[in-house]
Coordinates of C-alpha atoms in Angstrom, one line a residue:
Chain H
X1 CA -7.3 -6.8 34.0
X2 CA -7.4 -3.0 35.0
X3 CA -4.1 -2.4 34.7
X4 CA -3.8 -4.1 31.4
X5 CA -7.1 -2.3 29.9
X6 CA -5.5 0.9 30.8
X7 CA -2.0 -0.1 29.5
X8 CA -3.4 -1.0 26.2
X9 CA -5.6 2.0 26.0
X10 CA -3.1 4.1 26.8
X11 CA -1.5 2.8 23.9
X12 CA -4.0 3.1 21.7
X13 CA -4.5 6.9 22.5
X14 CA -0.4 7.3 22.0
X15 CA -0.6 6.1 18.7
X16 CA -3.3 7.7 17.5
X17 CA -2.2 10.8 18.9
X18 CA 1.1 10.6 17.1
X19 CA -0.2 9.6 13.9
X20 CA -3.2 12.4 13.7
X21 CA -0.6 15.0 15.3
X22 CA 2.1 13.8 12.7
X23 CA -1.0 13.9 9.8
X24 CA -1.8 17.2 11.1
X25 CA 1.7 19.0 11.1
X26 CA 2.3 17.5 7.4
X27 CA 5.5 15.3 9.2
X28 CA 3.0 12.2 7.5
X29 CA 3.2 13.1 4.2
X30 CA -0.2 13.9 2.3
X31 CA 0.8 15.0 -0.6
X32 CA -0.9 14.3 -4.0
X33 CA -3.8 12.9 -1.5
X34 CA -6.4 13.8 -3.8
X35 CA -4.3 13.5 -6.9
X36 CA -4.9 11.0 -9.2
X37 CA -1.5 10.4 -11.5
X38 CA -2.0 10.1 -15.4
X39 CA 0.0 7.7 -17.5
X40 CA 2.4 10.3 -18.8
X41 CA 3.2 11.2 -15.3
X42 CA 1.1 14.4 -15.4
X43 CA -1.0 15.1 -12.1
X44 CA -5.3 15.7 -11.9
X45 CA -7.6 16.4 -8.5
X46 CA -9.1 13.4 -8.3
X47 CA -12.9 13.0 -7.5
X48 CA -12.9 9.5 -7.0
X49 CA -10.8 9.8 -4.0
X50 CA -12.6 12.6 -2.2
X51 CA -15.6 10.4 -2.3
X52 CA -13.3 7.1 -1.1
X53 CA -12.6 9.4 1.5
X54 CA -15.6 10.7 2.6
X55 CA -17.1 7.2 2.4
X56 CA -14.3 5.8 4.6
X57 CA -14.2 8.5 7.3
X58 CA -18.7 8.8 7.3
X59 CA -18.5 4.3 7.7
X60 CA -15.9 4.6 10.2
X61 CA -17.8 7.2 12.2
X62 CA -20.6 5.6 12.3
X63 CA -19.1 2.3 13.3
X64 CA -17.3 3.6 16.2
X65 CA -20.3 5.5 17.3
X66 CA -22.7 2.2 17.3
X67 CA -19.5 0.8 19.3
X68 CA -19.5 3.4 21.7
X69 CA -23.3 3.9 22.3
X70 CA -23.5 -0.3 23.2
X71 CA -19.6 -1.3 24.3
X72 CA -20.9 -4.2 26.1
X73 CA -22.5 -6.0 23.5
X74 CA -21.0 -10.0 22.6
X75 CA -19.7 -9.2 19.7
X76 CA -18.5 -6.0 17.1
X77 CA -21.5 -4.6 15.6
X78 CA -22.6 -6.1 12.2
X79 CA -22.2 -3.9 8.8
X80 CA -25.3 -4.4 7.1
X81 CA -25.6 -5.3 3.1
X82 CA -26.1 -1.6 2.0
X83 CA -23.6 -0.1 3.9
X84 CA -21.1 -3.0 2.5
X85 CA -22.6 -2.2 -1.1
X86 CA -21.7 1.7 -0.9
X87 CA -18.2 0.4 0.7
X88 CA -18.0 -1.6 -2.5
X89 CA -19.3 0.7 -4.6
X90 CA -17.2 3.6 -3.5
X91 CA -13.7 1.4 -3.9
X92 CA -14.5 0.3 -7.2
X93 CA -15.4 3.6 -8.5
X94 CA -11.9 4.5 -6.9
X95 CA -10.3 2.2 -8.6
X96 CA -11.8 2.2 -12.0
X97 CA -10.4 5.8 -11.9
X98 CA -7.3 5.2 -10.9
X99 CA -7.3 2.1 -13.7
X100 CA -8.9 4.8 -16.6
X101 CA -5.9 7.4 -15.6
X102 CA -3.4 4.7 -16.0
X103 CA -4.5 2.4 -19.0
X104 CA -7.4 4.9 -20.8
X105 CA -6.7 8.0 -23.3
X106 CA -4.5 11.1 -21.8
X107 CA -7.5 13.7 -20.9
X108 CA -5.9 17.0 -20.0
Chain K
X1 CA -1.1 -28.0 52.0
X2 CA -3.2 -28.1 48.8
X3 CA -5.0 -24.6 49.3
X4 CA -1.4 -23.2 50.6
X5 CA 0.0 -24.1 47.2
X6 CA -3.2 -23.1 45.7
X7 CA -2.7 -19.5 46.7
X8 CA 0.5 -19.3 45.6
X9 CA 0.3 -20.3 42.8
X10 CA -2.4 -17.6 42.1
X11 CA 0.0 -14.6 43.3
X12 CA 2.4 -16.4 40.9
X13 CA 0.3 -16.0 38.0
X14 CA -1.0 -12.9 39.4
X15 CA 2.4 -11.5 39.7
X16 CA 3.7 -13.0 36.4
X17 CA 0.8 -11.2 34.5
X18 CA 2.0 -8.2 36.0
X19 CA 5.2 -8.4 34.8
X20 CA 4.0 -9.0 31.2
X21 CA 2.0 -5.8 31.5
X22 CA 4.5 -3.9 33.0
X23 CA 7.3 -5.7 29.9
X24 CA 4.2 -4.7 27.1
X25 CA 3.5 -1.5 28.7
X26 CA 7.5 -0.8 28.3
X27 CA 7.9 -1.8 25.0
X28 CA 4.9 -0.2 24.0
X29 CA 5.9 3.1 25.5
X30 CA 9.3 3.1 23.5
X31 CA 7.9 2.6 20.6
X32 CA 5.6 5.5 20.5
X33 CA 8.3 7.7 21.9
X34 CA 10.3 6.6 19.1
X35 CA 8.0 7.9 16.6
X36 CA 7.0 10.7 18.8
X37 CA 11.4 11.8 18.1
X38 CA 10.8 10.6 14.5
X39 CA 13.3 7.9 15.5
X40 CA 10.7 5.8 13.7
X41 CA 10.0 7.6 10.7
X42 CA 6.5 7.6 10.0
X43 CA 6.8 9.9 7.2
X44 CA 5.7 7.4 4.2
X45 CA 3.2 5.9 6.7
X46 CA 0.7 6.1 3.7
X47 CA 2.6 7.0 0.9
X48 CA 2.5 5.5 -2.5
X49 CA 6.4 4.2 -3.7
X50 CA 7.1 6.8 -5.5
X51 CA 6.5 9.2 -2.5
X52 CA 3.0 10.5 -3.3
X53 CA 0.0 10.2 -0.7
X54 CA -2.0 7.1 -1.0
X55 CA -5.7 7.2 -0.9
X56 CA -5.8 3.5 -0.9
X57 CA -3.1 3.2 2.5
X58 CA -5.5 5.6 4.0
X59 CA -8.4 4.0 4.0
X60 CA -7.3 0.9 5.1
X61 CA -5.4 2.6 8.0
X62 CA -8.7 4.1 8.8
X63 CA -10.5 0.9 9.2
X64 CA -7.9 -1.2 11.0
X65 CA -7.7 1.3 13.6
X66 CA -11.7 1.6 14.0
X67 CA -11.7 -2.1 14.2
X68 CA -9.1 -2.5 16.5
X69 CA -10.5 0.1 18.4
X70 CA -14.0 -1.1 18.9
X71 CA -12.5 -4.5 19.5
X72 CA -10.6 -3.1 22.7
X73 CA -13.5 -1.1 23.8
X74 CA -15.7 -3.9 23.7
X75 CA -12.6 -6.1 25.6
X76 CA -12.4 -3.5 28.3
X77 CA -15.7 -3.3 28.6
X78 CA -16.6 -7.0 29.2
X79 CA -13.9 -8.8 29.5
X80 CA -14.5 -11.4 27.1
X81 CA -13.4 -11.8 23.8
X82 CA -16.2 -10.8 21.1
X83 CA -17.5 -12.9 18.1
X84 CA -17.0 -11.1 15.0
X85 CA -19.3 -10.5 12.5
X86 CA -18.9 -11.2 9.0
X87 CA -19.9 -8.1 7.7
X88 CA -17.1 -6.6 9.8
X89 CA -14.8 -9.1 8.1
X90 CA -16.4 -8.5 4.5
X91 CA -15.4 -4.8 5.5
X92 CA -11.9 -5.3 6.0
X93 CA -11.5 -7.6 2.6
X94 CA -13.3 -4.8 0.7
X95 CA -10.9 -2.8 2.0
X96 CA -7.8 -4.7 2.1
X97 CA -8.2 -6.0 -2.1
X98 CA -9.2 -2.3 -2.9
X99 CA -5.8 -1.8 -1.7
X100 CA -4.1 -4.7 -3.5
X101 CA -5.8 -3.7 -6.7
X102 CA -4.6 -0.4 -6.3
X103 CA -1.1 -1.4 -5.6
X104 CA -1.6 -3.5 -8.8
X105 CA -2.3 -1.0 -11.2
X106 CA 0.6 1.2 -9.2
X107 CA 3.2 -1.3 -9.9
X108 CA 2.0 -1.8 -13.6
X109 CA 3.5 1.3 -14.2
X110 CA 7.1 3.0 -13.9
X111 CA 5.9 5.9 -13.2
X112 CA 3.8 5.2 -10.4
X113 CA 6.7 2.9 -8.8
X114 CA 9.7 5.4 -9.5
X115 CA 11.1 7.0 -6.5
X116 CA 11.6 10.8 -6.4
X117 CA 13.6 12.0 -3.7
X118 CA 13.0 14.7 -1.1
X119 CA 13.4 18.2 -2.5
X120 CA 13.4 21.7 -1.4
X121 CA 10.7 24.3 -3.1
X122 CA 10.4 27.8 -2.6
X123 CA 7.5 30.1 -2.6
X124 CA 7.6 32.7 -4.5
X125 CA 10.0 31.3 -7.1
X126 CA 10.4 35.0 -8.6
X127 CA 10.1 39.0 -7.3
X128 CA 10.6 42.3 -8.5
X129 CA 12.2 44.4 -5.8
X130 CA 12.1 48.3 -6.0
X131 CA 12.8 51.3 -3.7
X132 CA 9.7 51.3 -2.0
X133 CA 9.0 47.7 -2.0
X134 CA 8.2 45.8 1.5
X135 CA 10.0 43.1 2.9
X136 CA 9.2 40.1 0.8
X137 CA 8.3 36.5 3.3
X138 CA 10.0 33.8 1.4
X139 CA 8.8 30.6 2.5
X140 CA 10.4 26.9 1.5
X141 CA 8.3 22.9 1.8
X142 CA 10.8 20.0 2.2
X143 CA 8.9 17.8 0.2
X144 CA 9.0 14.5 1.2
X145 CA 11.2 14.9 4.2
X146 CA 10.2 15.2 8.3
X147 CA 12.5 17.8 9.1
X148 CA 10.9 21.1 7.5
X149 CA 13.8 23.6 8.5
X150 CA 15.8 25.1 6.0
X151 CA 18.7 27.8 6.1
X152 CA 18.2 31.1 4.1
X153 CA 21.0 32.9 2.3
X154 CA 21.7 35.1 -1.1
X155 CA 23.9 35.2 -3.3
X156 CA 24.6 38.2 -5.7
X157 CA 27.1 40.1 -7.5
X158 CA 26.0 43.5 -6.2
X159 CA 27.3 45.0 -4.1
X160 CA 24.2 45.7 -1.9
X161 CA 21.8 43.1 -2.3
X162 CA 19.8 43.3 0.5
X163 CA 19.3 40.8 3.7
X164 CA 17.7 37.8 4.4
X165 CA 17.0 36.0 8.0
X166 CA 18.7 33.2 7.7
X167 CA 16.0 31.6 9.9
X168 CA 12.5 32.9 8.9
X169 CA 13.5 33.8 5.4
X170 CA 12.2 37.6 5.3
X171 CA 13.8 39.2 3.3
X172 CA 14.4 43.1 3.1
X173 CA 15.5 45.2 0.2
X174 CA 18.5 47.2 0.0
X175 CA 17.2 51.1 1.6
X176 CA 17.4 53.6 -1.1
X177 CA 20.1 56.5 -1.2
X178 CA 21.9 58.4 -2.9
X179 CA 25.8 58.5 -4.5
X180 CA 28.3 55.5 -4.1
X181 CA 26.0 54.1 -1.7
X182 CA 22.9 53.8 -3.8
X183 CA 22.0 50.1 -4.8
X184 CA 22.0 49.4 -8.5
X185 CA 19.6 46.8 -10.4
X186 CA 20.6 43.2 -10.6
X187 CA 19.5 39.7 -10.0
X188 CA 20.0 38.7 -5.9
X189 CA 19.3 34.8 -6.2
X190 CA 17.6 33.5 -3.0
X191 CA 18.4 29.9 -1.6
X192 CA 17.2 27.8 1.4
X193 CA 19.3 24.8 2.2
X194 CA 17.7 21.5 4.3
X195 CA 19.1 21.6 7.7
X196 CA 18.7 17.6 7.4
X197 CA 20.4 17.3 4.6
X198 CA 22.8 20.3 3.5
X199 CA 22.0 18.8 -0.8
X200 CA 18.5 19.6 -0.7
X201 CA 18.2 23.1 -1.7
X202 CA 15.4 25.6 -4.1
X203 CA 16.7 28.9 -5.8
X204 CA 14.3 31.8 -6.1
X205 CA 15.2 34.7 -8.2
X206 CA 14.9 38.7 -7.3
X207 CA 15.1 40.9 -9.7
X208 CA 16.3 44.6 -7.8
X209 CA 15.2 47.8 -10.1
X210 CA 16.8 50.7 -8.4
X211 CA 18.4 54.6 -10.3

């Protein structure tokens, strides 16, 4: 069981090594992260996915965290309502921008 | 005889699980290598179709991994296998049909499906080049392409158009001077070539005011 917990967290810390090196030296491409595309193929910065971000990277934070501070517990720790209903909110606030730029009126 | 067979029996498990680890620990070592070399290309790990970052591919990236991860922490940890909460699966569906949606309203569009190639672009695109001016650092993005390195050259019809490294891309203006060998004013067009793929290149254009 030893060796096995170390071979799969070895793993684990490979490839998420690799991926945050490869994020991190632009070989994973980012571009246009925080660009939202408009429907005649013109580019904006995009609010709505700085706050999807922000809300995804604070929520998974936080999660590993209560992981980490209790790694014995029976079972992975619950996500409450609220935090399900700012999840919820931020994606759809994501999306409905994404929607407006593609279906809505050309704003430059 | 029963607790002879018994205890071998256990090495044999005990020795078969081994094995597995050692076959898992294997494959799962080649695989990172190969994305380590880029033998796996992970470079549209979270891109959209048409070659732009995802937002969408992020996020859910971001919360498989925590999940995962806080799964095998809590594995390690106690050896058992732990219940999961439905919040934690609510999470991932929020998650997950945010990202269907969005690929929804990507593929609703051509514009958002459409491919676009790698390409070359260079920064700065234009110069002005006099006597006195320092060398210029050109610098060039292979846009949608791992391998970054480019080849630097110029081409000109003067006859002393300056030099380029070939390698970093600084480029240094013709010295002043006097007579047949003073440089004369012209347009010294700066290219970078992919090293990956020789088609790729990005022009920039210098404009040399000399006499």
């Amino acid at each position: 069981m030893e060796m096995a917990t170390w071979v799969i967290g070895g793993f684990f810390v490979a490839l998420g090594g690799v991926i945050v090196t490869q994020l991190l030296n632009g070989s994973i491409n980012t571009q246009y992260l925080l660009y939202g595309m408009r429907r005649d193929g013109t580019r904006y910065f995009s609010p709505e996915r700085v706050q999807l971000i922000a809300v995804t990277l604070w929520l998974a934070l936080n999660y590993l965290l209560t992981v980490l501070n209790n790694p014995h517990a029976q079972s992975l720790p619950e996500v409450n309502d609220q935090t399900l209903a700012v999840l919820g909110g931020s994606q759809l606030l994501y999306l409905g921008g994404k929607a407006f730029s593609r279906f809505g009126p050309v704003v430059s | 005889m029963t607790s002879v067979s018994g205890s071998a029996l256990d090495l044999i498990a005990v020795a078969a699980g081994i094995v597995v680890v050692l076959l898992v620990a294997a494959f799962g070592g080649v695989v990172i290598y190969r994305m380590a070399s880029n033998d796996i290309d992970l470079s549209r790990l979270i891109s959209e179709p048409n070659g732009d970052a995802s937002t969408s591919r992020f996020q859910f990236l971001i919360f498989t991994f925590v999940i995962a991860i806080s799964f095998f922490l809590i594995v390690a940890a106690t050896h058992n296998f732990p219940g999961v909460p439905q919040g934690v699966l609510v999470l991932l569906g929020i998650s997950g049909s945010s990202y269907l949606v969005s690929k929804g309203i990507q593929f609703s569009d051509d514009a958002g499906v459409e491919d676009r190639p790698p390409m070359v672009m260079i920064t700065p695109q234009t110069a002005c080049v006099g006597p006195k001016t320092p060398p210029i650092q050109f610098k060039a993005e292979v846009i949608r392409q791992t391998n970054q390195d480019v080849t630097w050259s110029l081409t000109s019809s003067l006859a002393k158009p300056g030099s380029i490294d070939p390698t970093t891309g600084l480029y240094t203006p013709p010295p002043a001077a006097d007579g047949a060998d003073a440089p004369t004013s012209g347009v010294v067009n700066v290219k970078a070539t992919s090293k990956a793929d020789g088609s790729l290149s990005d022009n920039a254009v210098l404009t040399l005011i000399y006499g």
